[in-house]
Each structure stands twice: as C-alpha cells, then as structure tokens.
Short mmCIF file of C-alpha atoms and ligand atoms in Angstrom, two decimals:
data_model
loop_
_atom_site.label_atom_id
_atom_site.label_comp_id
_atom_site.label_asym_id
_atom_site.label_seq_id
_atom_site.Cartn_x
_atom_site.Cartn_y
_atom_site.Cartn_z
CA MET A 16 44.19 204.01 -32.98
CA ASP A 17 46.98 201.72 -34.08
CA LYS A 18 47.05 201.59 -37.86
CA LYS A 19 47.61 198.07 -39.10
CA ALA A 20 48.45 197.17 -42.67
CA PHE A 21 45.96 194.73 -44.21
CA ALA A 22 48.80 192.78 -45.81
CA THR A 23 51.97 191.30 -44.36
CA LYS A 24 55.53 191.43 -45.65
CA LYS A 25 55.25 187.77 -46.56
CA GLN A 26 52.16 188.39 -48.67
CA ILE A 27 53.85 191.28 -50.45
CA GLN A 28 56.97 189.20 -51.10
CA GLU A 29 54.77 186.63 -52.82
CA ILE A 30 52.90 189.27 -54.82
CA VAL A 31 56.06 190.95 -56.14
CA GLU A 32 57.20 187.69 -57.70
CA LYS A 33 54.44 188.29 -60.23
CA TYR A 34 53.65 192.00 -59.99
CA PRO A 35 56.55 194.36 -59.32
CA THR A 36 56.19 197.42 -57.11
CA PRO A 37 54.82 199.99 -57.05
CA PHE A 38 51.20 198.86 -57.09
CA TYR A 39 47.87 199.60 -55.48
CA LEU A 40 46.47 196.83 -53.35
CA TYR A 41 42.79 196.73 -52.35
CA ASP A 42 41.33 194.71 -49.51
CA GLU A 43 38.16 192.94 -50.62
CA LYS A 44 37.24 191.86 -47.10
CA GLY A 45 37.44 195.42 -45.77
CA ILE A 46 35.45 196.81 -48.70
CA ARG A 47 32.68 194.27 -48.18
CA GLU A 48 32.43 194.64 -44.41
CA ASN A 49 32.24 198.41 -44.68
CA ALA A 50 29.68 198.37 -47.51
CA ALA A 51 27.47 196.03 -45.49
CA LYS A 52 27.69 198.38 -42.52
CA VAL A 53 26.73 201.41 -44.62
CA LYS A 54 23.69 199.51 -45.86
CA GLN A 55 22.75 198.59 -42.30
CA ALA A 56 23.22 202.16 -41.05
CA PHE A 57 20.52 203.47 -43.37
CA ALA A 58 18.27 200.42 -43.48
CA TRP A 59 15.62 202.45 -41.60
CA ASN A 60 15.08 204.44 -44.81
CA PRO A 61 13.44 202.20 -47.42
CA GLY A 62 14.58 204.30 -50.38
CA PHE A 63 18.20 204.63 -49.24
CA ARG A 64 20.95 204.29 -51.80
CA GLU A 65 24.67 204.94 -51.67
CA TYR A 66 25.92 206.17 -55.03
CA PHE A 67 29.64 205.41 -54.95
CA ALA A 68 31.62 208.43 -56.16
CA VAL A 69 33.30 206.82 -59.14
CA LYS A 70 36.00 209.47 -59.36
CA ALA A 71 37.43 208.20 -56.06
CA THR A 72 38.32 204.76 -57.45
CA PRO A 73 37.17 204.23 -61.04
CA ASN A 74 37.78 200.51 -61.24
CA PRO A 75 34.95 198.29 -62.54
CA PHE A 76 35.97 195.32 -60.40
CA LEU A 77 35.59 197.38 -57.24
CA ILE A 78 32.35 199.04 -58.34
CA ARG A 79 30.95 195.60 -59.07
CA ILE A 80 31.65 194.53 -55.47
CA LEU A 81 29.85 197.62 -54.11
CA ARG A 82 26.90 196.94 -56.39
CA GLU A 83 26.32 193.67 -54.53
CA TYR A 84 25.44 195.86 -51.54
CA GLY A 85 22.94 197.91 -53.50
CA CYS A 86 25.28 200.75 -54.37
CA GLY A 87 24.74 202.84 -57.45
CA ALA A 88 27.32 205.13 -59.03
CA ASP A 89 27.85 208.86 -58.79
CA CYS A 90 29.45 210.01 -62.05
CA SER A 91 30.89 213.35 -62.99
CA SER A 92 32.41 212.83 -66.43
CA LEU A 93 31.96 211.13 -69.78
CA THR A 94 34.35 208.26 -69.10
CA GLU A 95 32.86 207.60 -65.67
CA LEU A 96 29.45 207.30 -67.32
CA MET A 97 30.90 205.01 -69.99
CA LEU A 98 32.48 202.83 -67.33
CA CYS A 99 29.14 202.42 -65.58
CA ARG A 100 27.39 201.72 -68.87
CA ALA A 101 29.95 198.98 -69.53
CA LEU A 102 29.01 197.47 -66.17
CA GLY A 103 25.39 197.35 -67.30
CA MET A 104 24.34 200.15 -65.01
CA GLY A 105 21.59 202.54 -65.96
CA GLY A 106 18.44 204.33 -64.87
CA GLU A 107 18.35 205.54 -61.30
CA GLU A 108 21.41 203.47 -60.43
CA ILE A 109 23.36 206.38 -61.88
CA MET A 110 23.60 209.82 -60.32
CA PHE A 111 25.21 212.43 -62.49
CA SER A 112 26.59 215.09 -60.16
CA SER A 113 28.87 217.20 -62.30
CA ASN A 114 29.67 220.87 -62.71
CA ASP A 115 30.71 223.03 -65.64
CA THR A 116 29.30 220.13 -67.64
CA PRO A 117 30.01 219.67 -71.36
CA ALA A 118 26.97 218.97 -73.55
CA GLY A 119 28.08 215.48 -74.52
CA GLU A 120 28.18 214.38 -70.90
CA TYR A 121 24.59 215.45 -70.26
CA ALA A 122 23.62 213.67 -73.48
CA LEU A 123 25.06 210.36 -72.27
CA ALA A 124 23.69 210.79 -68.74
CA GLY A 125 20.25 211.38 -70.27
CA GLN A 126 20.60 208.44 -72.63
CA LEU A 127 21.46 206.14 -69.73
CA GLY A 128 18.43 207.38 -67.79
CA GLY A 129 20.58 208.54 -64.88
CA ILE A 130 19.46 211.17 -62.40
CA ILE A 131 20.83 214.53 -63.43
CA ASN A 132 21.87 216.72 -60.53
CA LEU A 133 22.03 220.30 -61.80
CA ASP A 134 24.88 222.40 -60.50
CA ASP A 135 23.40 225.65 -61.75
CA ILE A 136 20.07 227.20 -62.69
CA THR A 137 21.34 228.05 -66.20
CA HIS A 138 21.78 224.34 -66.83
CA ILE A 139 18.01 223.84 -67.00
CA ASP A 140 17.86 225.31 -70.52
CA PHE A 141 21.21 223.76 -71.40
CA VAL A 142 20.00 220.25 -70.55
CA GLU A 143 16.60 220.79 -72.14
CA ASN A 144 18.26 221.79 -75.39
CA ILE A 145 20.44 218.69 -75.36
CA LEU A 146 17.83 216.13 -74.31
CA GLY A 147 14.83 217.71 -76.07
CA LYS A 148 12.72 217.07 -73.01
CA LEU A 149 13.69 217.09 -69.35
CA PRO A 150 13.56 213.78 -67.46
CA GLU A 151 10.71 213.34 -64.95
CA THR A 152 13.21 213.15 -62.09
CA MET A 153 15.71 215.95 -61.56
CA SER A 154 17.94 217.09 -58.76
CA CYS A 155 19.43 220.48 -57.86
CA ARG A 156 22.64 221.17 -56.00
CA PHE A 157 22.37 223.65 -53.15
CA ASN A 158 25.06 225.97 -51.79
CA PRO A 159 24.04 227.93 -48.68
CA GLY A 160 27.09 230.22 -48.93
CA GLY A 161 28.93 231.47 -45.87
CA VAL A 162 30.93 229.20 -43.64
CA PHE A 163 29.89 225.72 -42.55
CA THR A 164 31.02 224.91 -39.01
CA LEU A 165 30.71 221.72 -37.01
CA SER A 166 30.85 221.43 -33.24
CA ASN A 167 34.35 219.93 -33.28
CA GLY A 168 35.70 222.96 -35.11
CA ILE A 169 35.72 221.43 -38.61
CA MET A 170 35.00 224.19 -41.06
CA ASP A 171 34.53 224.56 -44.73
CA ASN A 172 33.78 227.47 -46.94
CA PRO A 173 30.72 226.92 -49.15
CA GLY A 174 30.70 230.67 -49.88
CA ASP A 175 34.02 230.28 -51.71
CA ALA A 176 33.03 227.09 -53.51
CA LYS A 177 32.10 227.06 -57.19
CA TYR A 178 29.37 224.46 -56.68
CA GLY A 179 25.64 224.67 -56.40
CA MET A 180 22.81 227.21 -56.46
CA THR A 181 21.88 229.90 -53.99
CA GLU A 182 18.71 229.44 -51.99
CA ALA A 183 16.80 231.91 -54.16
CA GLN A 184 18.00 230.11 -57.28
CA ILE A 185 16.99 226.66 -56.07
CA PHE A 186 13.44 227.88 -55.35
CA GLU A 187 13.32 229.44 -58.81
CA ALA A 188 14.80 226.31 -60.39
CA PHE A 189 12.15 224.09 -58.76
CA ARG A 190 9.38 226.37 -60.09
CA ILE A 191 10.81 226.34 -63.61
CA LEU A 192 11.44 222.59 -63.61
CA LYS A 193 7.92 221.93 -62.37
CA LYS A 194 6.49 224.05 -65.14
CA LYS A 195 8.56 222.09 -67.63
CA GLY A 196 7.03 218.81 -66.47
CA VAL A 197 9.49 217.47 -63.90
CA LYS A 198 7.59 215.31 -61.39
CA ARG A 199 10.12 214.09 -58.81
CA PHE A 200 12.70 216.36 -57.26
CA GLY A 201 15.87 215.92 -55.30
CA ILE A 202 18.22 218.26 -53.47
CA HIS A 203 21.93 217.76 -52.98
CA ALA A 204 24.71 219.54 -51.10
CA PHE A 205 28.36 218.88 -50.35
CA LEU A 206 29.44 221.38 -47.68
CA ALA A 207 32.55 219.92 -46.03
CA SER A 208 35.18 217.44 -47.11
CA ASN A 209 36.77 214.57 -45.17
CA THR A 210 34.80 215.24 -41.99
CA VAL A 211 36.06 212.98 -39.23
CA THR A 212 33.07 213.41 -36.93
CA ASN A 213 29.71 211.69 -36.63
CA ASP A 214 27.98 215.09 -36.70
CA TYR A 215 28.49 216.10 -40.33
CA TYR A 216 25.74 214.12 -42.06
CA PRO A 217 23.13 214.78 -39.34
CA GLN A 218 23.84 218.52 -39.36
CA LEU A 219 23.83 218.72 -43.15
CA ALA A 220 20.70 216.54 -43.27
CA LYS A 221 18.84 218.86 -40.91
CA GLN A 222 19.67 221.85 -43.08
CA LEU A 223 18.61 220.04 -46.27
CA PHE A 224 15.46 218.53 -44.73
CA GLU A 225 14.31 221.97 -43.60
CA LEU A 226 14.98 223.30 -47.08
CA ALA A 227 13.11 220.33 -48.59
CA VAL A 228 10.04 221.08 -46.45
CA ARG A 229 10.02 224.73 -47.51
CA LEU A 230 10.66 223.89 -51.16
CA GLN A 231 7.80 221.42 -51.29
CA LYS A 232 5.44 223.75 -49.43
CA GLU A 233 6.22 226.87 -51.42
CA THR A 234 6.68 225.44 -54.93
CA GLY A 235 4.41 222.40 -54.77
CA ALA A 236 7.26 220.31 -56.21
CA LYS A 237 7.37 216.77 -54.83
CA VAL A 238 10.69 216.20 -53.06
CA ALA A 239 11.47 212.52 -53.60
CA PHE A 240 15.02 212.39 -52.25
CA VAL A 241 17.69 214.25 -50.33
CA ASN A 242 21.24 213.54 -51.41
CA LEU A 243 23.79 214.06 -48.62
CA SER A 244 26.60 213.60 -51.15
CA GLY A 245 30.16 212.81 -49.98
CA GLY A 246 32.40 214.28 -47.35
CA VAL A 247 32.29 211.55 -44.72
CA GLY A 248 35.92 211.25 -43.74
CA ILE A 249 38.41 208.65 -42.66
CA PRO A 250 41.12 208.83 -39.98
CA TYR A 251 44.28 209.33 -42.02
CA ARG A 252 46.22 209.93 -38.81
CA PRO A 253 46.55 207.20 -36.22
CA GLU A 254 45.40 209.47 -33.39
CA GLN A 255 42.07 210.22 -35.10
CA GLU A 256 38.90 208.49 -34.02
CA PRO A 257 37.18 206.78 -36.98
CA ASN A 258 33.62 207.72 -37.90
CA ASP A 259 30.93 205.34 -36.72
CA ILE A 260 28.62 204.96 -39.71
CA LEU A 261 25.92 203.33 -37.57
CA ALA A 262 25.88 206.39 -35.28
CA ILE A 263 25.83 208.63 -38.36
CA GLY A 264 22.86 206.72 -39.77
CA GLU A 265 21.04 207.04 -36.45
CA GLY A 266 21.84 210.76 -36.31
CA VAL A 267 20.29 211.27 -39.74
CA HIS A 268 17.31 209.12 -38.70
CA ARG A 269 16.69 211.38 -35.69
CA VAL A 270 16.58 214.62 -37.69
CA TYR A 271 14.59 212.86 -40.42
CA ASP A 272 11.83 212.13 -37.92
CA GLU A 273 12.08 215.59 -36.37
CA VAL A 274 11.86 217.48 -39.63
CA LEU A 275 10.56 215.36 -42.51
CA THR A 276 8.24 212.87 -40.81
CA ALA A 277 6.84 215.72 -38.71
CA ALA A 278 6.04 217.62 -41.91
CA GLY A 279 4.30 214.63 -43.45
CA MET A 280 7.25 213.90 -45.74
CA GLY A 281 8.21 210.51 -44.30
CA ASP A 282 8.56 208.99 -47.78
CA VAL A 283 11.66 210.94 -48.80
CA ALA A 284 14.60 208.71 -49.78
CA ILE A 285 18.10 209.38 -48.47
CA TYR A 286 20.95 209.16 -50.94
CA THR A 287 24.65 209.41 -50.28
CA GLU A 288 27.62 209.73 -52.63
CA MET A 289 30.50 208.61 -50.49
CA GLY A 290 33.81 207.89 -52.14
CA ARG A 291 36.50 208.20 -49.51
CA PHE A 292 34.53 206.45 -46.79
CA MET A 293 33.67 203.49 -49.05
CA MET A 294 37.14 202.80 -50.34
CA GLY A 295 39.84 204.96 -48.74
CA PRO A 296 40.99 202.70 -45.89
CA TYR A 297 40.79 199.58 -48.07
CA GLY A 298 43.48 200.53 -50.54
CA ALA A 299 47.23 200.95 -50.09
CA LEU A 300 50.07 202.02 -52.30
CA VAL A 301 52.86 199.49 -51.89
CA THR A 302 56.31 200.70 -52.84
CA LYS A 303 59.91 199.60 -52.35
CA ALA A 304 62.77 201.57 -50.83
CA ILE A 305 65.40 201.78 -53.57
CA HIS A 306 67.76 204.47 -52.26
CA GLU A 307 68.84 206.14 -49.08
CA LYS A 308 70.47 209.52 -49.09
CA HIS A 309 72.17 211.40 -46.27
CA THR A 310 72.58 215.13 -46.88
CA TYR A 311 71.03 217.92 -44.83
CA LYS A 312 68.23 215.51 -44.07
CA GLU A 313 67.76 211.76 -44.18
CA TYR A 314 65.98 210.61 -47.32
CA ILE A 315 64.49 207.32 -48.34
CA GLY A 316 63.82 207.10 -52.07
CA VAL A 317 61.04 204.74 -53.13
CA ASP A 318 59.95 203.39 -56.51
CA ALA A 319 56.58 205.17 -56.42
CA CYS A 320 56.26 208.92 -56.86
CA ALA A 321 53.62 211.63 -56.78
CA VAL A 322 52.14 210.51 -60.11
CA ASN A 323 51.01 207.38 -58.26
CA LEU A 324 49.67 209.29 -55.27
CA MET A 325 49.23 213.01 -55.56
CA ARG A 326 47.57 213.89 -52.27
CA PRO A 327 50.70 214.57 -50.19
CA ALA A 328 52.21 216.77 -52.90
CA MET A 329 48.94 218.50 -53.74
CA TYR A 330 47.39 219.07 -50.32
CA GLY A 331 50.20 218.24 -47.91
CA ALA A 332 47.97 215.31 -46.98
CA TYR A 333 49.14 212.88 -44.31
CA HIS A 334 49.28 209.21 -45.26
CA HIS A 335 50.40 206.80 -42.61
CA ILE A 336 53.29 204.53 -43.60
CA THR A 337 54.03 201.06 -42.30
CA VAL A 338 57.43 199.54 -43.04
CA LEU A 339 56.36 195.95 -43.61
CA GLY A 340 58.05 193.42 -41.39
CA LYS A 341 59.15 196.17 -39.01
CA GLU A 342 55.78 196.83 -37.39
CA ASP A 343 57.16 196.24 -33.91
CA ARG A 344 60.43 198.14 -34.26
CA PRO A 345 60.79 201.55 -32.59
CA CYS A 346 60.19 204.60 -34.80
CA ASP A 347 63.58 206.07 -33.95
CA HIS A 348 64.58 207.41 -37.38
CA VAL A 349 63.29 210.58 -38.99
CA TYR A 350 62.97 210.52 -42.77
CA ASP A 351 61.64 212.31 -45.77
CA VAL A 352 60.21 209.58 -48.00
CA THR A 353 60.57 210.74 -51.58
CA GLY A 354 59.64 209.81 -55.11
CA SER A 355 61.73 210.49 -58.19
CA LEU A 356 59.94 213.44 -59.81
CA CYS A 357 61.93 216.56 -60.54
CA GLU A 358 59.71 218.37 -58.05
CA ASN A 359 60.72 218.96 -54.47
CA ASN A 360 57.15 218.41 -53.28
CA ASP A 361 57.36 214.78 -54.39
CA LYS A 362 57.46 213.47 -50.84
CA PHE A 363 55.13 210.91 -49.32
CA ALA A 364 56.24 211.93 -45.85
CA ILE A 365 58.28 214.76 -44.36
CA ASP A 366 60.17 214.45 -41.07
CA ARG A 367 58.37 211.20 -40.35
CA ALA A 368 59.48 209.02 -37.46
CA LEU A 369 59.82 205.50 -38.81
CA PRO A 370 61.80 202.37 -38.04
CA GLN A 371 65.21 202.24 -39.69
CA ILE A 372 64.59 201.56 -43.39
CA GLU A 373 66.92 199.50 -45.55
CA LYS A 374 66.97 199.29 -49.30
CA GLY A 375 64.57 196.58 -50.37
CA ASP A 376 62.07 197.26 -47.58
CA TYR A 377 58.43 197.48 -48.62
CA LEU A 378 56.50 200.54 -47.53
CA PHE A 379 52.73 200.28 -47.16
CA ILE A 380 51.19 203.71 -47.68
CA HIS A 381 47.83 203.60 -45.96
CA ASP A 382 44.40 204.95 -46.85
CA THR A 383 44.99 205.44 -50.55
CA GLY A 384 41.95 203.49 -51.75
CA ALA A 385 40.10 206.69 -52.69
CA HIS A 386 41.41 209.70 -54.61
CA GLY A 387 44.72 207.84 -54.90
CA TYR A 388 45.27 205.96 -58.14
CA SER A 389 42.53 208.01 -59.81
CA MET A 390 44.40 211.30 -59.37
CA GLY A 391 47.41 209.84 -61.15
CA TYR A 392 49.11 211.58 -64.01
CA ASN A 393 52.15 211.20 -66.24
CA TYR A 394 54.52 214.03 -65.30
CA ASN A 395 58.18 213.27 -66.00
CA GLY A 396 56.89 210.55 -68.30
CA LYS A 397 56.20 208.38 -65.28
CA LEU A 398 53.73 205.57 -65.73
CA ARG A 399 50.68 204.59 -63.73
CA SER A 400 50.96 201.47 -61.63
CA ALA A 401 48.90 198.30 -61.56
CA GLU A 402 45.91 197.82 -59.26
CA LEU A 403 45.59 194.50 -57.46
CA LEU A 404 42.75 193.05 -55.43
CA LEU A 405 43.55 191.01 -52.34
CA ARG A 406 40.64 188.59 -52.36
CA GLU A 407 38.92 187.33 -49.24
CA ASP A 408 40.54 183.93 -49.75
CA GLY A 409 44.01 185.47 -49.75
CA SER A 410 44.56 185.17 -53.49
CA VAL A 411 45.48 188.20 -55.59
CA GLN A 412 43.72 189.32 -58.73
CA ARG A 413 45.14 191.97 -61.02
CA ILE A 414 42.31 194.39 -61.73
CA ARG A 415 44.32 196.84 -63.82
CA ARG A 416 47.69 196.33 -65.44
CA ALA A 417 50.47 198.86 -65.11
CA GLU A 418 50.99 201.30 -67.95
CA THR A 419 53.83 200.58 -70.33
CA PRO A 420 55.90 203.02 -72.38
CA LYS A 421 53.73 202.03 -75.34
CA ASP A 422 50.67 203.43 -73.55
CA TYR A 423 52.55 206.62 -72.86
CA PHE A 424 53.55 207.10 -76.50
CA ALA A 425 50.22 205.96 -77.93
CA THR A 426 48.74 209.45 -78.33
CA PHE A 427 51.36 210.78 -80.73
CA ASP A 428 49.70 211.08 -84.12
CA CYS A 429 50.94 210.65 -87.66
CA PHE A 430 53.47 207.88 -87.37
CA ASP A 431 54.33 204.86 -85.35
CA PHE A 432 56.45 206.70 -82.85
CA TYR A 433 56.76 203.75 -80.53
CA GLY A 434 57.89 201.48 -83.35
CA LYS A 435 60.54 204.02 -84.37
CA LEU A 436 61.75 204.32 -80.79
CA ASN A 437 62.27 200.61 -80.76
CA GLY A 438 63.87 200.52 -84.16
CA GLU A 439 60.88 198.68 -85.58
CA GLY A 440 59.53 201.43 -87.84
C1 PLP B 13 34.07 214.05 -54.82
C2 PLP B 13 32.61 213.98 -54.69
C3 PLP B 13 32.01 213.01 -53.89
C4 PLP B 13 32.80 212.04 -53.04
O1 PLP B 13 33.47 212.70 -52.04
P1 PLP B 13 34.20 211.91 -50.87
O2 PLP B 13 34.91 212.96 -50.12
O3 PLP B 13 35.11 210.94 -51.53
O4 PLP B 13 33.16 211.23 -50.07
C5 PLP B 13 30.64 212.93 -53.88
N1 PLP B 13 29.87 213.77 -54.59
C6 PLP B 13 30.41 214.74 -55.37
C7 PLP B 13 29.52 215.62 -56.14
C8 PLP B 13 31.78 214.88 -55.43
O5 PLP B 13 32.32 215.85 -56.18
#
C-alpha cells in the first residue's frame, strides 16, 4: 500500500510559523473514522467496550475524542489514572491492567471504581489489604505459557513473558475471589504484539472463550466479560496489508457463537484495550533536515532525535518516512536519517531509499501516534516536543506545549537552579 502523509508541505509550512519543529501532529479525522469503525465492528456485542490503552498516547484531548465513541481507558500507572480522573472518568469506564503494581496505584484505581485486572494470584491479598474489601467486579490476567503461533507465522512467547497467571492459578484465583465476595468476573490475555493479521483476535478469543466456559462451569464464578486486550497491529511498512477491523469483529463474533453462545453464555461482554490500532497511524513526528553529512555513508541530520521517538533505537522498528513536497520524486538516494544524541543507535532510518533531501526539507515520520511521544525521555538533556492536533476543519490546535529548559531543571531541589543559570538568582 502506498503510504500517504495526512498533511502536506504547505500545511506544515504554515504550522511552523507558529510551532517550530520537531512536533507530533495528530489527525483528528483519521482518529474519528477509525474509532467509529471499531465501534461498528463489535456492535453485535451489546456489552462491547474498547478501553484505549492510555500509555500509547496519554493526551487528554485525544482520549476525549475517543470517549465520544464510547471508549473507556486502560490504565497501568498512577499518573494515567490521575489523567483519567481529571477527564471525569470513573467506574467501569476505567480498566486497570497493570503489573508489579505499587500499593498506591491500586488504592487510586479502587477509589475511582475502576475494574482491577489482577496480574498475579498473590495480588488478591495485596489488593484486599489496600482496599479493605474487594470490589464486586474483578478480572484476572491469563498467560497460557508456551509459544503463541498464528497461521501467517506471527509468533510470540507468552512462556517468556512476565505477565499473567498460569491456568491452574487462574482457576484457584477465581475460587478465592468468589469466596471473598466477588460477583462478576473477567479474564484478560495479551499474547502477541503488533499482529498484522485478521486472525489474532479470533484465535485469542477462542482460547479465552473456552477457558471462560470451563472457569464458569468448574468454579461457579459468573464470567461477565472477556478482555482481548491490545496487540492488534498496524502496517508500519508500505508493503503490509492493513488489518480489517470489521473482519476481525466478525471473526470474534463467529467464535463467540461457537463457544460462548453454545454454552449458554451469550451475555458475556467483549472488551478490548487497543492502543496502537486506535492511534498509531493517526500521528506523525514532523522534523526538519538541518544537516547533511558525507562520510562512509550518507547522513541526513534532523532536529528530532530518539528522545522524541524511541522505537527505531529501541526495537529497530521501521517507521516510514515521507519527504514532504517530494512525494513524487524517485527514491534514488540512500540515507541514514539521524538525530543528535551521543548514541549511534539514534537513527530514524538506516540505508533508506529516499528522494534527495536538502536542508530545510520537512520529514514526516509515519505511524508514531501510539508508543511514540509517550516513550519520550530526556537523555542528553533533550526536551520533549509539542503535540498538535490537525482538526477536521484544517485548523491546528496545540494539545501539549514543548518542554522548555525550565521544565528540565525544575526537579533540582534546594535552590532556584534555573534562576541562577539565567543570572536571576
Ligand atoms: C500496552 C498494552 C496495551 C496496548 O497495546 P497495543 O499494542 O498498543 O494495542 C493493552 N493492554 C495492556 C495490558 C498493555 O500493556
């Protein structure tokens, strides 16, 4: 598939008059169309809810848009919970799927009335001690172990993953929770990441539905929902075929009828916790070429670096790059596109065929709307960028300002370090 940028060079030239590069740009139209499609894909299930994985893109403006489509929030930390509280979210709009969880985070999740998804059987006592009494609705995270394989060869290794309970533990956990007064139960599993295939959710669903039937039968615990979690992928590479969420919804529907409806459990709600699929394609990191360097390789230096987008440096992840205004030029130059960190892995692309790039060109780094900005950090004293929303009407709204040196120095205690730096102290 041809990957098209959702903004033109002209639009970017207008934006930079007010907001300098680098910045994240999000596409409201794309976010809305996709969210509506997700809702439609699971409309057959009356209890369906997508809990947006906040860690993917923790921006209240974007979460508020998703909420218009019925989305809740999947939180995994204190500040993510606080962000959702600030948006007025609470009760079963919040899923708390964390692991290695500090006490204070369970306390806030409980206070907000969110659904607590336990990563481990030992957390039953831990949560009970913190909350005094367990909520009436609880969820448990399942890890089947071994290797998870899909027909197209996608594999992941649940057996090596730190998450979730073994099958024996989840049966035991349900029995204990039931004894302690829990009335509604959920199960959750996340077995493969960034799956670009329509088969992942249906295959996972079948496994979880069969488990749900056995759990309910053998423990008497009422299974109210099955949470398919995240893992639905996006085509980072242009040659990949995008997932069809309507086909995925239908695939889950089919196994739902085969397994759950057939077992008399046709009232189970389906939950999802997609992050990447909800937001990934609808965000871009926009950066400017500021240097070119010709040594043993050809380098283009840009004004963003790995602190703005860590995925290439951390996982060797591919992010497609469009040189704005040069969409139709031949890709007859091979570049490493680098940031300025004192780290040789600070490269957004290695040996990438691109049109000839000149200083001042704007590079649109695709598919960074999820796990992009949010993975940012401050190495080399670099600062996080702004986040901008390209509205449906073409206007641009700043939804997070860029960090300033003052933000960076703000955590030094004892004296006004920033004032001293500026000769003010
Ligand atoms: C990260 C995460 C998600 C979202 O994953 P995506 O790959 O972005 O869909 C959902 N649930 C849990 C528990 C996670 O850790």
